[in-house]
Each structure stands twice: as C-alpha cells, then as structure tokens.
PDB file of C-alpha atoms in Angstrom:
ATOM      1  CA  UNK A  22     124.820  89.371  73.300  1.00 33.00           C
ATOM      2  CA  UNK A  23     121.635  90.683  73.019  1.00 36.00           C
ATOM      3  CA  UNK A  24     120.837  93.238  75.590  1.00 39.00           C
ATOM      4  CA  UNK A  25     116.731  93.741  74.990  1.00 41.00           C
ATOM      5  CA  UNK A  26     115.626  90.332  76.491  1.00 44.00           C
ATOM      6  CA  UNK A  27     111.478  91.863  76.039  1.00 45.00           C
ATOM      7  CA  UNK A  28     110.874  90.807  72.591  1.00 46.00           C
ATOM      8  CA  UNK A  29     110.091  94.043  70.002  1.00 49.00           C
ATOM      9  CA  UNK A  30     111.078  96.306  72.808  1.00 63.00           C
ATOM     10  CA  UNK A  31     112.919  99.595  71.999  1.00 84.00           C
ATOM     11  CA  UNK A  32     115.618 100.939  74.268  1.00 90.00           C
ATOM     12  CA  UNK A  33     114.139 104.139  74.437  1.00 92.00           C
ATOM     13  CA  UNK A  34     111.187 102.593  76.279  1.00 93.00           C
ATOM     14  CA  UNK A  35     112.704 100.129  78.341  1.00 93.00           C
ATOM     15  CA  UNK A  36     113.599 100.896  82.428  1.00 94.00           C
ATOM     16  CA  UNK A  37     117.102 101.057  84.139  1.00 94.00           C
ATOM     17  CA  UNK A  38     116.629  97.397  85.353  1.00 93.00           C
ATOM     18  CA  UNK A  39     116.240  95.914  81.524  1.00 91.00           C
ATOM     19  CA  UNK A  40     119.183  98.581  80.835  1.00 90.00           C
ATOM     20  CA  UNK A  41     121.289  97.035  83.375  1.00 89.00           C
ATOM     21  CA  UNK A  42     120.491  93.057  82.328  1.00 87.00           C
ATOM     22  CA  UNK A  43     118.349  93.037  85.289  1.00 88.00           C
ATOM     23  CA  UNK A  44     115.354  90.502  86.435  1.00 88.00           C
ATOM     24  CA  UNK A  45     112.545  92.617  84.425  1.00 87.00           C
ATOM     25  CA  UNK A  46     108.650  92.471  85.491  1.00 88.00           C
ATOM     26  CA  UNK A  47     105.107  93.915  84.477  1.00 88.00           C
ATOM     27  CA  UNK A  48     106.688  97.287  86.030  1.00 90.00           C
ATOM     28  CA  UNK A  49     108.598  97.019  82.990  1.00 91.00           C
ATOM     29  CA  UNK A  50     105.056  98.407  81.042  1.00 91.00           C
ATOM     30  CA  UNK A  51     104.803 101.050  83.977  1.00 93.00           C
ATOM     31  CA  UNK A  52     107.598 102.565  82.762  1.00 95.00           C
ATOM     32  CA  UNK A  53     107.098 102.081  79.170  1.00 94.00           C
ATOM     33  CA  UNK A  54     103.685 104.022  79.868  1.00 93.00           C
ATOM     34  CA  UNK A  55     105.447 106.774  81.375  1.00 95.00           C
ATOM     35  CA  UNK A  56     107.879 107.331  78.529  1.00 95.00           C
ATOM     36  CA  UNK A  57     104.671 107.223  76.025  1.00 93.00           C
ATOM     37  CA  UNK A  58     102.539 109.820  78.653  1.00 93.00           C
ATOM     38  CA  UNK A  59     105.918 112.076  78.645  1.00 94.00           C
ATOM     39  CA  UNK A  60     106.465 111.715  75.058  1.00 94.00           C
ATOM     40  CA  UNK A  61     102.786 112.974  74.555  1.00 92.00           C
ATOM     41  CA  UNK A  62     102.393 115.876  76.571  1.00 92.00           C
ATOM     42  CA  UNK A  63     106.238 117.275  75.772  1.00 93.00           C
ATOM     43  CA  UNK A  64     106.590 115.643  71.923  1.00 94.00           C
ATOM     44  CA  UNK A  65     110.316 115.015  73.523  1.00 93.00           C
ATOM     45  CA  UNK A  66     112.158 111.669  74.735  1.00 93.00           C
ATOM     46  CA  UNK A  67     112.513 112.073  79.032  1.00 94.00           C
ATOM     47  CA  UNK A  68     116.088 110.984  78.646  1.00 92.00           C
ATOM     48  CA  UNK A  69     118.166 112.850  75.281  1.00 86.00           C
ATOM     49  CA  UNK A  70     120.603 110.545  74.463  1.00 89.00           C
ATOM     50  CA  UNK A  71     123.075 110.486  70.871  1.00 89.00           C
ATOM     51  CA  UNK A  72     123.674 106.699  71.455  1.00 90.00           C
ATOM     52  CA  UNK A  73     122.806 103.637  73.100  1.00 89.00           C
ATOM     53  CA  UNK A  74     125.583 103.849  75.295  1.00 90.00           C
ATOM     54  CA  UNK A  75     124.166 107.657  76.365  1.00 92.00           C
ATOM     55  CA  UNK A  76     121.065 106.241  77.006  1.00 92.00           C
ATOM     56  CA  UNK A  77     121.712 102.976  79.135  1.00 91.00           C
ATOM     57  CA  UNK A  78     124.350 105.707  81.288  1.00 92.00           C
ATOM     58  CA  UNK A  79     121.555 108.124  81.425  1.00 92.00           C
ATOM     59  CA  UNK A  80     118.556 106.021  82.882  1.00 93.00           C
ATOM     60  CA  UNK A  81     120.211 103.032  84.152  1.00 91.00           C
ATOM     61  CA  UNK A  82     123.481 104.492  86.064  1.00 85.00           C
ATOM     62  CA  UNK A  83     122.688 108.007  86.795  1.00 85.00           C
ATOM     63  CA  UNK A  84     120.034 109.864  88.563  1.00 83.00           C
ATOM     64  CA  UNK A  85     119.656 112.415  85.647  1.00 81.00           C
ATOM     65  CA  UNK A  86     115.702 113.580  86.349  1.00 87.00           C
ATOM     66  CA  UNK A  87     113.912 114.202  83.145  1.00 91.00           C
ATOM     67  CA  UNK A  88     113.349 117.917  81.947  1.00 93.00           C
ATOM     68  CA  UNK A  89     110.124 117.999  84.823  1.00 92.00           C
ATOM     69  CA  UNK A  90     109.786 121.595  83.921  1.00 93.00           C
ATOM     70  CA  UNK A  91     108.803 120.719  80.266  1.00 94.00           C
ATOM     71  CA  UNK A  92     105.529 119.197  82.106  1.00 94.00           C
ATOM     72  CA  UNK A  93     104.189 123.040  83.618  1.00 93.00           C
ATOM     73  CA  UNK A  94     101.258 123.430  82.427  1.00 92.00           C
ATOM     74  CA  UNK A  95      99.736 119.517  83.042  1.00 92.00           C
ATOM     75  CA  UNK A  96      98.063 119.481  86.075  1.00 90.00           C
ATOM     76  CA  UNK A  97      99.311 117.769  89.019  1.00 91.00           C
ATOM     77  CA  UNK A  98      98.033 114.423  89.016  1.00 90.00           C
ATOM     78  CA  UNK A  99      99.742 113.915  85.517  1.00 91.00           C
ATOM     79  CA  UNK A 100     102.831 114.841  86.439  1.00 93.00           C
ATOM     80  CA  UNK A 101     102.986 112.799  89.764  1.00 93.00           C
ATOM     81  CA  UNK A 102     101.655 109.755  87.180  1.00 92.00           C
ATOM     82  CA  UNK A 103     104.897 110.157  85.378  1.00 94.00           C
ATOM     83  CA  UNK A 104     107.150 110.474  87.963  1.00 94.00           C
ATOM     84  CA  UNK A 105     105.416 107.850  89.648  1.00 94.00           C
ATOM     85  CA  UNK A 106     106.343 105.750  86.485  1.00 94.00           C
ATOM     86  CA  UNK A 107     109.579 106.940  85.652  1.00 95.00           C
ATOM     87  CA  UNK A 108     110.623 105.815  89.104  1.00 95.00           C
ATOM     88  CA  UNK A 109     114.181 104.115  88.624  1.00 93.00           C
ATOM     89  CA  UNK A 110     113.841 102.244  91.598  1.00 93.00           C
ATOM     90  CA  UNK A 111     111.864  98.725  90.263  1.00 93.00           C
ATOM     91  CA  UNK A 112     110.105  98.309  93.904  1.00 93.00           C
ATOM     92  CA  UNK A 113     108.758 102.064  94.428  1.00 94.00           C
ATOM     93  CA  UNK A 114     107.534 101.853  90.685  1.00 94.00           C
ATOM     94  CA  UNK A 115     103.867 100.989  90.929  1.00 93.00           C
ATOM     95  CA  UNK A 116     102.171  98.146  88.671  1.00 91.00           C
ATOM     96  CA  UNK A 117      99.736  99.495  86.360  1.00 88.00           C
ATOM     97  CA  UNK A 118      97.055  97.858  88.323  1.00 84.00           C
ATOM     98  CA  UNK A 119      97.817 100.286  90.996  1.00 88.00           C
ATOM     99  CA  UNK A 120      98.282 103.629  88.846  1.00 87.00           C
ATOM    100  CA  UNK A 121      95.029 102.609  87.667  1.00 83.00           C
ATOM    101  CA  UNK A 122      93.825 103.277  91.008  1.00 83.00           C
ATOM    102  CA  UNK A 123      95.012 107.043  91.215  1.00 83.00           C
ATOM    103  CA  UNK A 124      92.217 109.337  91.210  1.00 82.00           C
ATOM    104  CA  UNK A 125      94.126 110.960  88.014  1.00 82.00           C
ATOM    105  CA  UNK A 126      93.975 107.541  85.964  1.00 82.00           C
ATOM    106  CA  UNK A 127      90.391 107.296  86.931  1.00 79.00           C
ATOM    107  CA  UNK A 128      89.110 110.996  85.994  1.00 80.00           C
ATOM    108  CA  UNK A 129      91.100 111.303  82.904  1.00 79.00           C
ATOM    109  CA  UNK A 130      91.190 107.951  80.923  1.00 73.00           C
ATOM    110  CA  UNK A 131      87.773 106.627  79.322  1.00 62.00           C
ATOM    111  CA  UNK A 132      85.705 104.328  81.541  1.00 63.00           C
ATOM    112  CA  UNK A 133      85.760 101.190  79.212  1.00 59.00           C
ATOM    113  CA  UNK A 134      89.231 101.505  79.892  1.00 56.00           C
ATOM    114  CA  UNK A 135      89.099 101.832  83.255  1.00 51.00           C
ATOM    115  CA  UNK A 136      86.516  99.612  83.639  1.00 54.00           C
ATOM    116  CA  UNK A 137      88.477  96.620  82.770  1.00 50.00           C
ATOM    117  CA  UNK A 138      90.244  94.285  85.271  1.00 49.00           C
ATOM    118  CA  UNK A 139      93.817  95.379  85.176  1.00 45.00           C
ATOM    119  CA  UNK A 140      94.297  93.684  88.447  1.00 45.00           C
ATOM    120  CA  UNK A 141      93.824  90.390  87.545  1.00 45.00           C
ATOM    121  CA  UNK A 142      95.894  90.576  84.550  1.00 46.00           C
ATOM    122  CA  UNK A 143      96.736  86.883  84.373  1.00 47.00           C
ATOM    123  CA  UNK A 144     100.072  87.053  82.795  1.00 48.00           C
ATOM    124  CA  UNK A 145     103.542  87.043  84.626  1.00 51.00           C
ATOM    125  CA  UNK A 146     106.755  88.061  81.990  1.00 49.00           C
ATOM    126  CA  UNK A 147     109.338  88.114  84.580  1.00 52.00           C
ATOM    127  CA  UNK A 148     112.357  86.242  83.803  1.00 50.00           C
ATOM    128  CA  UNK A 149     114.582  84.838  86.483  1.00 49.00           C
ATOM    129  CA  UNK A 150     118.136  86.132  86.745  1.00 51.00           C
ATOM    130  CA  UNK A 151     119.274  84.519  83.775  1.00 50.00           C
ATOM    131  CA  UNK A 152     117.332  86.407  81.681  1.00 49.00           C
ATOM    132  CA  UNK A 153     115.048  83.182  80.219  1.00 51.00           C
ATOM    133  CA  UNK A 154     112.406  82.660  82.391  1.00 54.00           C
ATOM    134  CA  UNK A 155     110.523  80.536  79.294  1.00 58.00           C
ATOM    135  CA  UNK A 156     109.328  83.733  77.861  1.00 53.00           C
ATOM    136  CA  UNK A 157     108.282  82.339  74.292  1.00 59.00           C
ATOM    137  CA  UNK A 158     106.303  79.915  76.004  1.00 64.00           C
ATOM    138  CA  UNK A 159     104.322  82.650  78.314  1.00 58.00           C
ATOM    139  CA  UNK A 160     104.194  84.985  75.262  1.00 57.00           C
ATOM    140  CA  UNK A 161     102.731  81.920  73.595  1.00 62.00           C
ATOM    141  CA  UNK A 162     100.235  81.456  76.117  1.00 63.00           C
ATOM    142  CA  UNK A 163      99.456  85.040  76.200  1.00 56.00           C
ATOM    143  CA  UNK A 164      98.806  85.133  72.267  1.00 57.00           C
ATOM    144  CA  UNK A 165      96.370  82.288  72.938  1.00 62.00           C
ATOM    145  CA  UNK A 166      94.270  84.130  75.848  1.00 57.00           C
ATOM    146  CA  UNK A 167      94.317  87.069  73.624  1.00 52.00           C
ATOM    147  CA  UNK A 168      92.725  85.672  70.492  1.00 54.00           C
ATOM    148  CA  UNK A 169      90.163  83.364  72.962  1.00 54.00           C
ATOM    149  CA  UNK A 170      89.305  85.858  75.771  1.00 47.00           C
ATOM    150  CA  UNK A 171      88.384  89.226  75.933  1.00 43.00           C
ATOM    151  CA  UNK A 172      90.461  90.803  78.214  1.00 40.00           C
ATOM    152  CA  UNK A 173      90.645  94.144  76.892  1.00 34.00           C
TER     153      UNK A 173
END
C-alpha cells in the first residue's frame, strides 16, 4: 500500500505518526518546518538514514535525538524551536499557530509574515484512523480559498 497518505509529501519530512500509518494533523507541517529549519542551519538531514526502512525505524520507533550539537552556534531560541518541532510525541508538538507565538518566531521571521493570522488557519487535513478522512475534497476546498482569498 501506499504509506505517504499527505499527497507530494517526502518521507524525509514527514513525523513518526505519518511513519507509523498514524491519524496525521496540521502538527504534521510543525514538523515538516523543523526538518526544513534543521536542514538550513546544519545543510544535514536530523535523522541519516540509507533507506526507507532506516528512516521510518529511526524517527518513528526509536528515540534516536538528532545530532543537537550540530546546532552550537544558533542561539537558544532556535534550537528550542526545533526541538520543540521535532517533538515525536504528536500532542507535546505545538501547532504552528503556537510556535508563532514564541518570542524567537516573532524577533526573527519578517513581520508580514508574522503578521498574518496563522491562528485562524481555516483548514483541517486530519484524516480519521483509516487514513481517508476526504482529503481530495478538503485539498480541493483549500485550492479554492487559495486562488479566492488572501490568506498569505
């Protein structure tokens, strides 16, 4: 079957619970952004795997940390970010909406970013446990917004 159930997602991006065949939700992008922040400061993957099968043993059935000590010279804030976002554990991840709220996120990411109302995102991607969850029809739906509204 197919494992990614997020469509164009890459398994290098996706958490432990997608890894697992896990109910997925917007903390799904929380750690996505992590990867991408770690990826950026270290020009390295958090978790070094040789396969697929490495990878999904590595972040979604182990407690392997990432190489923290690659992260030294950021300054505190960024590190707790990422480690706030490559939190295994789906309910002590944050939501976006509320990393935005870090005084990090806030001081170091442009205003019109910032500025923007990540809380009321209006879109919900969780799938229920059987994976579906009518996810074409709410990716649909978010196309639509997204070419009507400015949200970003």
């Amino acid at each position: 079957g197919n494992m990614m159930k997020a469509p164009g997602a890459s398994p290098l991006y996706a958490p432990p619970e997608q890894l697992r065949q896990q109910k997925i939700d917007l903390r799904y992008d929380t750690w996505s952004f992590g990867v991408f922040l770690y990826v950026m400061c270290t020009l390295t993957m958090p978790f070094d795997a040789n396969s697929y099968e490495d990878l999904v043993d590595l972040v979604a059935n182990s407690n392997s940390p990432y190489d923290a000590a690659k992260l030294s010279s950021r300054s505190n804030g960024l590190k707790d970010a990422i480690a706030n976002c490559l939190e295994r554990n789906l309910q002590s991840r944050p939501y976006l909406s509320q990393l935005s709220e870090s005084s990090w996120f806030k001081q170091s990411v442009h205003p019109d970013i910032v500025d923007r109302p990540v809380a009321d995102f209006p879109f919900d991607f969780s799938m229920d446990e059987s994976g579906k969850g009518n996810l074409e029809e709410k990716i649909s739906k978010f196309n639509k917004r997204m070419a009507t509204d400015e949200i970003m």
